[in-house]
Amino acid sequence: MGRVSGTEKQEFTEMENAEFSDFQLICHVRDALSAVTLGDRENYDELVGYLHRKESPNPDEIALLETTLKALSGTVSSIDSVHHESLLSALYRMSLWNYGASIMDALIELIISLAASNGKYIDWSLELLVNNFTPPYHLMNSLKQESGIEKKNKVLSRVHAAFEAIAVLVPLAPLRLSPIVVQRMPLTYSKGPLESGAIGEIVGVTMLPAIVDRLIELDVEIGWDGLLHEDAKGIFEMELDDAELEDGDDNMLAAEYLNRKSLEGNTIADKLDSLIELTFLHLESCQSSGRLSEVFDVLLRSFKRTILNAYKSKFTQFVVFYACALDPEDCGVKFAMVLTELFVSNVYPPNTRMSAVAYLASYLSRAKFVSAALVASILQRLVDWCLNYCLSHDANMNPRAHQVFYSGCQALMYMLCFRMRSLMDAPRLKMQLLNMPMEPILQHKLNPLKVCLPTVVVEFLRQAKAAKLFMTSESFAFDDMLESDLSRAFGGIDRLDMFFPFDPCLLKKSESYIRPHFARWSKIKCDGADDGEFSESGSEASDDDFADMNENDMIEGDMMVSVQAGLDFDPDLNRMSITPKNKPLLHLHQQNARMPARIRPSTSPESL
């Protein structure tokens, strides 16, 4: 093709002042694009100039821009990524947020046409669309106004529709979209491609594993310098200061409040919190559309691949927890069963099995939505497995050689610390629990009571004695113990003996979703004990005493707390703290009282 004649240049320049047919416009634009390869850039540069944003365009300039975009849509086969780099760059910088409906529609049409015309423009088109999930900085504040919300809806609806159109024209586009979305996650919360709508159905399931991978990356980056320690003595016993809490935070223990405050200003934690909240919203939309079961299968595979063995993960696992809370009968049960199978199957490496049973114990202990019957069923399987292990191993105590066994025993005791009450309150489940052969396991030469985390053992034995769980309780030592090197040995370098993955979430936004479904620790006081310590006479509470508690002691159905007479307790479980109000620590010690017990995570700031 030869150079563009002077007459053609004049016609192109006068395009904004003359009426052209669509065919003529496309021909003029195609000629301008082709002339670049011959060294003539005059008309091409003028064309690119029309795409540059003007602060206050007049109606003629808006009409010219719309015409140019439509003409480019008809010439996408002539656009070359090398010769027309400045054109593609100008288009890439365009934001739907800066224009009215007519320009937005014309730009969307061009993006779809480019994606469908050549495979090399698919990523470019998807990236441009993803960029438009976030408004330009100068428009951020307007999103809180009615006009800004209306603009947001107009932009996002067009972006969703464009993704859907591209997915139809290019079936592999959703696979290309997943990593692009993950790489461009916003720093602060902004509703985007994981929300309900067409894009949710098209790419939601595909991109979920990539989202989980990104969450894990952020999770393990959060530093806990100065906050972590491995002293297990405080898991059940900790003193609570009378720290004043801000409005809206009065349901937190002082320690948890201070730990959460320590995360304020941490940009990684803020970003993770926003992304987890966004994922929660996606799961809610999946539930509303009847797709949660399908999405949960994908999430479960991602959990096994990414989260399960990421021992430094503190928050990402709550994505799975929330999915289970949305559908307890399907997802909730399935998660428990998968974890159980991972533990009892000997085809997996020891660390995977130990992590699985730690997740299982923490999940069944914390999830309010899990039925006592399911807990009893899982307990029975764990007890049967542990008993068979004892019968097939005539060996003495060895923490490193029998790590999986000890992790199973600790999981049993940990779950019963939380669930003993609900099981004993149901006659059928109480009988099932009493018939479980736990004594042969605990009295075996492997001696799990000496190897497992002492604070878990002590709390378990305290409740077991009160419930008369064992026929020969005298054979067990119910005295308090300090942490030993034995639990460190079986826990290994990752301290799986102190791995409680579903301890309270410290991310503010995420925790607000989890809170209604989450059981916080409340200590069960036994008759004949002084704030949790048994009397010197060793008297035990009867079964009736154990079950007969007034309604003020009932907390969230399964969880109970006993109120000592004369002390001001708030029976609301959401208050978390069961420390007597307005009682200084010195006064408590003078009364020979022990601070109330509570579970806290050993691998997160709540450990303090």
mmCIF file of C-alpha atoms in Angstrom, residues 450-608:
data_model
loop_
_atom_site.group_PDB
_atom_site.id
_atom_site.type_symbol
_atom_site.label_atom_id
_atom_site.label_comp_id
_atom_site.label_asym_id
_atom_site.label_seq_id
_atom_site.Cartn_x
_atom_site.Cartn_y
_atom_site.Cartn_z
ATOM 1 C CA LYS A 450 3.151 -37.326 80.101
ATOM 2 C CA VAL A 451 3.939 -36.495 76.485
ATOM 3 C CA CYS A 452 0.993 -34.340 75.377
ATOM 4 C CA LEU A 453 0.908 -30.646 76.176
ATOM 5 C CA PRO A 454 0.570 -30.544 79.978
ATOM 6 C CA THR A 455 -1.949 -27.709 80.127
ATOM 7 C CA VAL A 456 -4.286 -29.598 77.777
ATOM 8 C CA VAL A 457 -3.843 -32.754 79.834
ATOM 9 C CA VAL A 458 -4.560 -30.960 83.111
ATOM 10 C CA GLU A 459 -7.724 -29.270 81.880
ATOM 11 C CA PHE A 460 -8.958 -32.498 80.310
ATOM 12 C CA LEU A 461 -8.356 -34.508 83.502
ATOM 13 C CA ARG A 462 -10.011 -31.819 85.609
ATOM 14 C CA GLN A 463 -13.202 -32.049 83.561
ATOM 15 C CA ALA A 464 -12.982 -35.826 83.201
ATOM 16 C CA LYS A 465 -12.822 -36.212 86.958
ATOM 17 C CA ALA A 466 -15.827 -33.969 87.497
ATOM 18 C CA ALA A 467 -17.779 -35.872 84.854
ATOM 19 C CA LYS A 468 -16.675 -39.240 86.295
ATOM 20 C CA LEU A 469 -15.487 -40.144 82.817
ATOM 21 C CA PHE A 470 -13.163 -42.808 84.198
ATOM 22 C CA MET A 471 -14.097 -45.630 86.503
ATOM 23 C CA THR A 472 -10.660 -45.576 88.166
ATOM 24 C CA SER A 473 -9.768 -41.921 88.245
ATOM 25 C CA GLU A 474 -7.374 -42.508 91.152
ATOM 26 C CA SER A 475 -4.906 -43.959 88.660
ATOM 27 C CA PHE A 476 -4.485 -40.572 87.019
ATOM 28 C CA ALA A 477 -2.536 -37.666 88.467
ATOM 29 C CA PHE A 478 -4.756 -34.613 88.533
ATOM 30 C CA ASP A 479 -2.093 -32.286 89.883
ATOM 31 C CA ASP A 480 -1.023 -29.282 87.822
ATOM 32 C CA MET A 481 2.005 -29.728 85.603
ATOM 33 C CA LEU A 482 4.444 -27.461 83.830
ATOM 34 C CA GLU A 483 5.383 -27.772 80.191
ATOM 35 C CA SER A 484 7.862 -30.547 79.611
ATOM 36 C CA ASP A 485 10.412 -31.236 76.916
ATOM 37 C CA LEU A 486 8.342 -34.261 75.931
ATOM 38 C CA SER A 487 5.599 -32.261 74.239
ATOM 39 C CA ARG A 488 8.259 -30.204 72.473
ATOM 40 C CA ALA A 489 9.764 -33.433 71.215
ATOM 41 C CA PHE A 490 6.611 -34.821 69.658
ATOM 42 C CA GLY A 491 5.623 -31.392 68.330
ATOM 43 C CA GLY A 492 8.828 -31.118 66.344
ATOM 44 C CA ILE A 493 10.408 -27.991 64.940
ATOM 45 C CA ASP A 494 6.985 -26.664 63.855
ATOM 46 C CA ARG A 495 5.638 -27.090 67.397
ATOM 47 C CA LEU A 496 2.590 -29.001 66.215
ATOM 48 C CA ASP A 497 1.933 -29.811 69.867
ATOM 49 C CA MET A 498 0.934 -26.140 70.205
ATOM 50 C CA PHE A 499 -0.831 -25.786 66.858
ATOM 51 C CA PHE A 500 -4.427 -24.624 67.398
ATOM 52 C CA PRO A 501 -5.326 -23.185 63.956
ATOM 53 C CA PHE A 502 -8.820 -21.908 64.777
ATOM 54 C CA ASP A 503 -7.982 -19.831 67.804
ATOM 55 C CA PRO A 504 -9.717 -16.420 67.819
ATOM 56 C CA CYS A 505 -9.160 -14.351 64.683
ATOM 57 C CA LEU A 506 -7.481 -10.993 65.318
ATOM 58 C CA LEU A 507 -8.396 -9.378 61.975
ATOM 59 C CA LYS A 508 -11.210 -6.935 62.697
ATOM 60 C CA LYS A 509 -13.269 -7.228 59.502
ATOM 61 C CA SER A 510 -12.864 -10.975 59.181
ATOM 62 C CA GLU A 511 -13.644 -11.586 62.846
ATOM 63 C CA SER A 512 -17.002 -9.806 62.496
ATOM 64 C CA TYR A 513 -18.085 -12.523 60.045
ATOM 65 C CA ILE A 514 -16.688 -15.366 62.142
ATOM 66 C CA ARG A 515 -17.976 -14.184 65.525
ATOM 67 C CA PRO A 516 -21.581 -15.512 65.298
ATOM 68 C CA HIS A 517 -20.306 -19.000 64.469
ATOM 69 C CA PHE A 518 -17.343 -19.168 66.839
ATOM 70 C CA ALA A 519 -17.226 -20.732 70.317
ATOM 71 C CA ARG A 520 -14.887 -18.975 72.709
ATOM 72 C CA TRP A 521 -13.381 -20.759 75.652
ATOM 73 C CA SER A 522 -15.343 -20.814 78.879
ATOM 74 C CA LYS A 523 -14.132 -22.780 81.848
ATOM 75 C CA ILE A 524 -16.441 -25.322 83.419
ATOM 76 C CA LYS A 525 -16.374 -25.137 87.157
ATOM 77 C CA CYS A 526 -16.918 -28.348 89.031
ATOM 78 C CA ASP A 527 -18.601 -28.645 92.372
ATOM 79 C CA GLY A 528 -16.123 -29.294 95.153
ATOM 80 C CA ALA A 529 -13.515 -27.116 93.435
ATOM 81 C CA ASP A 530 -12.310 -23.643 94.242
ATOM 82 C CA ASP A 531 -12.216 -21.720 90.954
ATOM 83 C CA GLY A 532 -11.183 -24.800 89.083
ATOM 84 C CA GLU A 533 -8.951 -26.476 91.677
ATOM 85 C CA PHE A 534 -10.190 -29.593 93.408
ATOM 86 C CA SER A 535 -10.503 -29.744 97.147
ATOM 87 C CA GLU A 536 -7.949 -31.621 99.180
ATOM 88 C CA SER A 537 -10.511 -34.243 100.020
ATOM 89 C CA GLY A 538 -10.657 -35.127 96.336
ATOM 90 C CA SER A 539 -14.432 -35.168 96.333
ATOM 91 C CA GLU A 540 -15.967 -35.506 92.907
ATOM 92 C CA ALA A 541 -19.097 -33.973 91.498
ATOM 93 C CA SER A 542 -21.925 -36.320 90.710
ATOM 94 C CA ASP A 543 -23.263 -36.714 87.179
ATOM 95 C CA ASP A 544 -26.371 -34.830 88.209
ATOM 96 C CA ASP A 545 -24.318 -32.000 89.677
ATOM 97 C CA PHE A 546 -22.327 -31.844 86.481
ATOM 98 C CA ALA A 547 -25.436 -31.502 84.343
ATOM 99 C CA ASP A 548 -27.661 -29.511 86.700
ATOM 100 C CA MET A 549 -26.859 -25.865 86.111
ATOM 101 C CA ASN A 550 -29.226 -22.916 86.060
ATOM 102 C CA GLU A 551 -30.075 -21.035 82.896
ATOM 103 C CA ASN A 552 -27.770 -18.151 83.776
ATOM 104 C CA ASP A 553 -24.842 -20.550 83.466
ATOM 105 C CA MET A 554 -25.789 -21.605 79.941
ATOM 106 C CA ILE A 555 -23.692 -20.098 77.195
ATOM 107 C CA GLU A 556 -24.494 -20.540 73.484
ATOM 108 C CA GLY A 557 -26.085 -23.947 73.909
ATOM 109 C CA ASP A 558 -23.036 -26.204 74.173
ATOM 110 C CA MET A 559 -20.716 -24.058 76.277
ATOM 111 C CA MET A 560 -21.303 -23.604 80.025
ATOM 112 C CA VAL A 561 -19.679 -21.601 82.742
ATOM 113 C CA SER A 562 -20.250 -21.845 86.476
ATOM 114 C CA VAL A 563 -20.718 -18.622 88.423
ATOM 115 C CA GLN A 564 -19.178 -18.382 91.841
ATOM 116 C CA ALA A 565 -21.529 -16.878 94.358
ATOM 117 C CA GLY A 566 -20.887 -13.302 95.298
ATOM 118 C CA LEU A 567 -18.839 -12.427 92.205
ATOM 119 C CA ASP A 568 -20.100 -10.252 89.373
ATOM 120 C CA PHE A 569 -19.927 -12.315 86.199
ATOM 121 C CA ASP A 570 -21.352 -11.491 82.774
ATOM 122 C CA PRO A 571 -22.779 -14.755 81.420
ATOM 123 C CA ASP A 572 -22.667 -13.583 77.803
ATOM 124 C CA LEU A 573 -20.270 -15.819 75.890
ATOM 125 C CA ASN A 574 -19.357 -12.999 73.553
ATOM 126 C CA ARG A 575 -17.821 -11.151 76.496
ATOM 127 C CA MET A 576 -15.100 -13.830 76.410
ATOM 128 C CA SER A 577 -13.687 -12.838 79.766
ATOM 129 C CA ILE A 578 -14.946 -14.833 82.714
ATOM 130 C CA THR A 579 -12.749 -12.971 85.162
ATOM 131 C CA PRO A 580 -14.673 -11.423 88.087
ATOM 132 C CA LYS A 581 -15.171 -7.725 87.419
ATOM 133 C CA ASN A 582 -13.650 -5.104 89.681
ATOM 134 C CA LYS A 583 -11.553 -7.695 91.492
ATOM 135 C CA PRO A 584 -7.872 -6.765 91.550
ATOM 136 C CA LEU A 585 -5.402 -9.568 91.024
ATOM 137 C CA LEU A 586 -3.961 -9.170 94.520
ATOM 138 C CA HIS A 587 -7.395 -9.663 96.032
ATOM 139 C CA LEU A 588 -7.893 -12.836 94.003
ATOM 140 C CA HIS A 589 -4.618 -14.249 95.218
ATOM 141 C CA GLN A 590 -5.554 -13.428 98.768
ATOM 142 C CA GLN A 591 -8.652 -15.542 98.270
ATOM 143 C CA ASN A 592 -6.490 -18.421 96.982
ATOM 144 C CA ALA A 593 -8.377 -18.122 93.710
ATOM 145 C CA ARG A 594 -6.928 -19.113 90.386
ATOM 146 C CA MET A 595 -7.430 -16.991 87.314
ATOM 147 C CA PRO A 596 -10.050 -18.443 84.984
ATOM 148 C CA ALA A 597 -8.880 -20.679 82.199
ATOM 149 C CA ARG A 598 -9.085 -20.062 78.510
ATOM 150 C CA ILE A 599 -7.606 -21.483 75.342
ATOM 151 C CA ARG A 600 -5.329 -19.188 73.406
ATOM 152 C CA PRO A 601 -3.336 -19.760 70.221
ATOM 153 C CA SER A 602 0.281 -20.625 70.634
ATOM 154 C CA THR A 603 1.329 -19.415 67.209
ATOM 155 C CA SER A 604 -0.391 -16.025 67.241
ATOM 156 C CA PRO A 605 -0.376 -12.956 69.508
ATOM 157 C CA GLU A 606 -3.295 -14.289 71.546
ATOM 158 C CA SER A 607 -0.712 -16.650 73.037
ATOM 159 C CA LEU A 608 0.298 -13.866 75.377
#
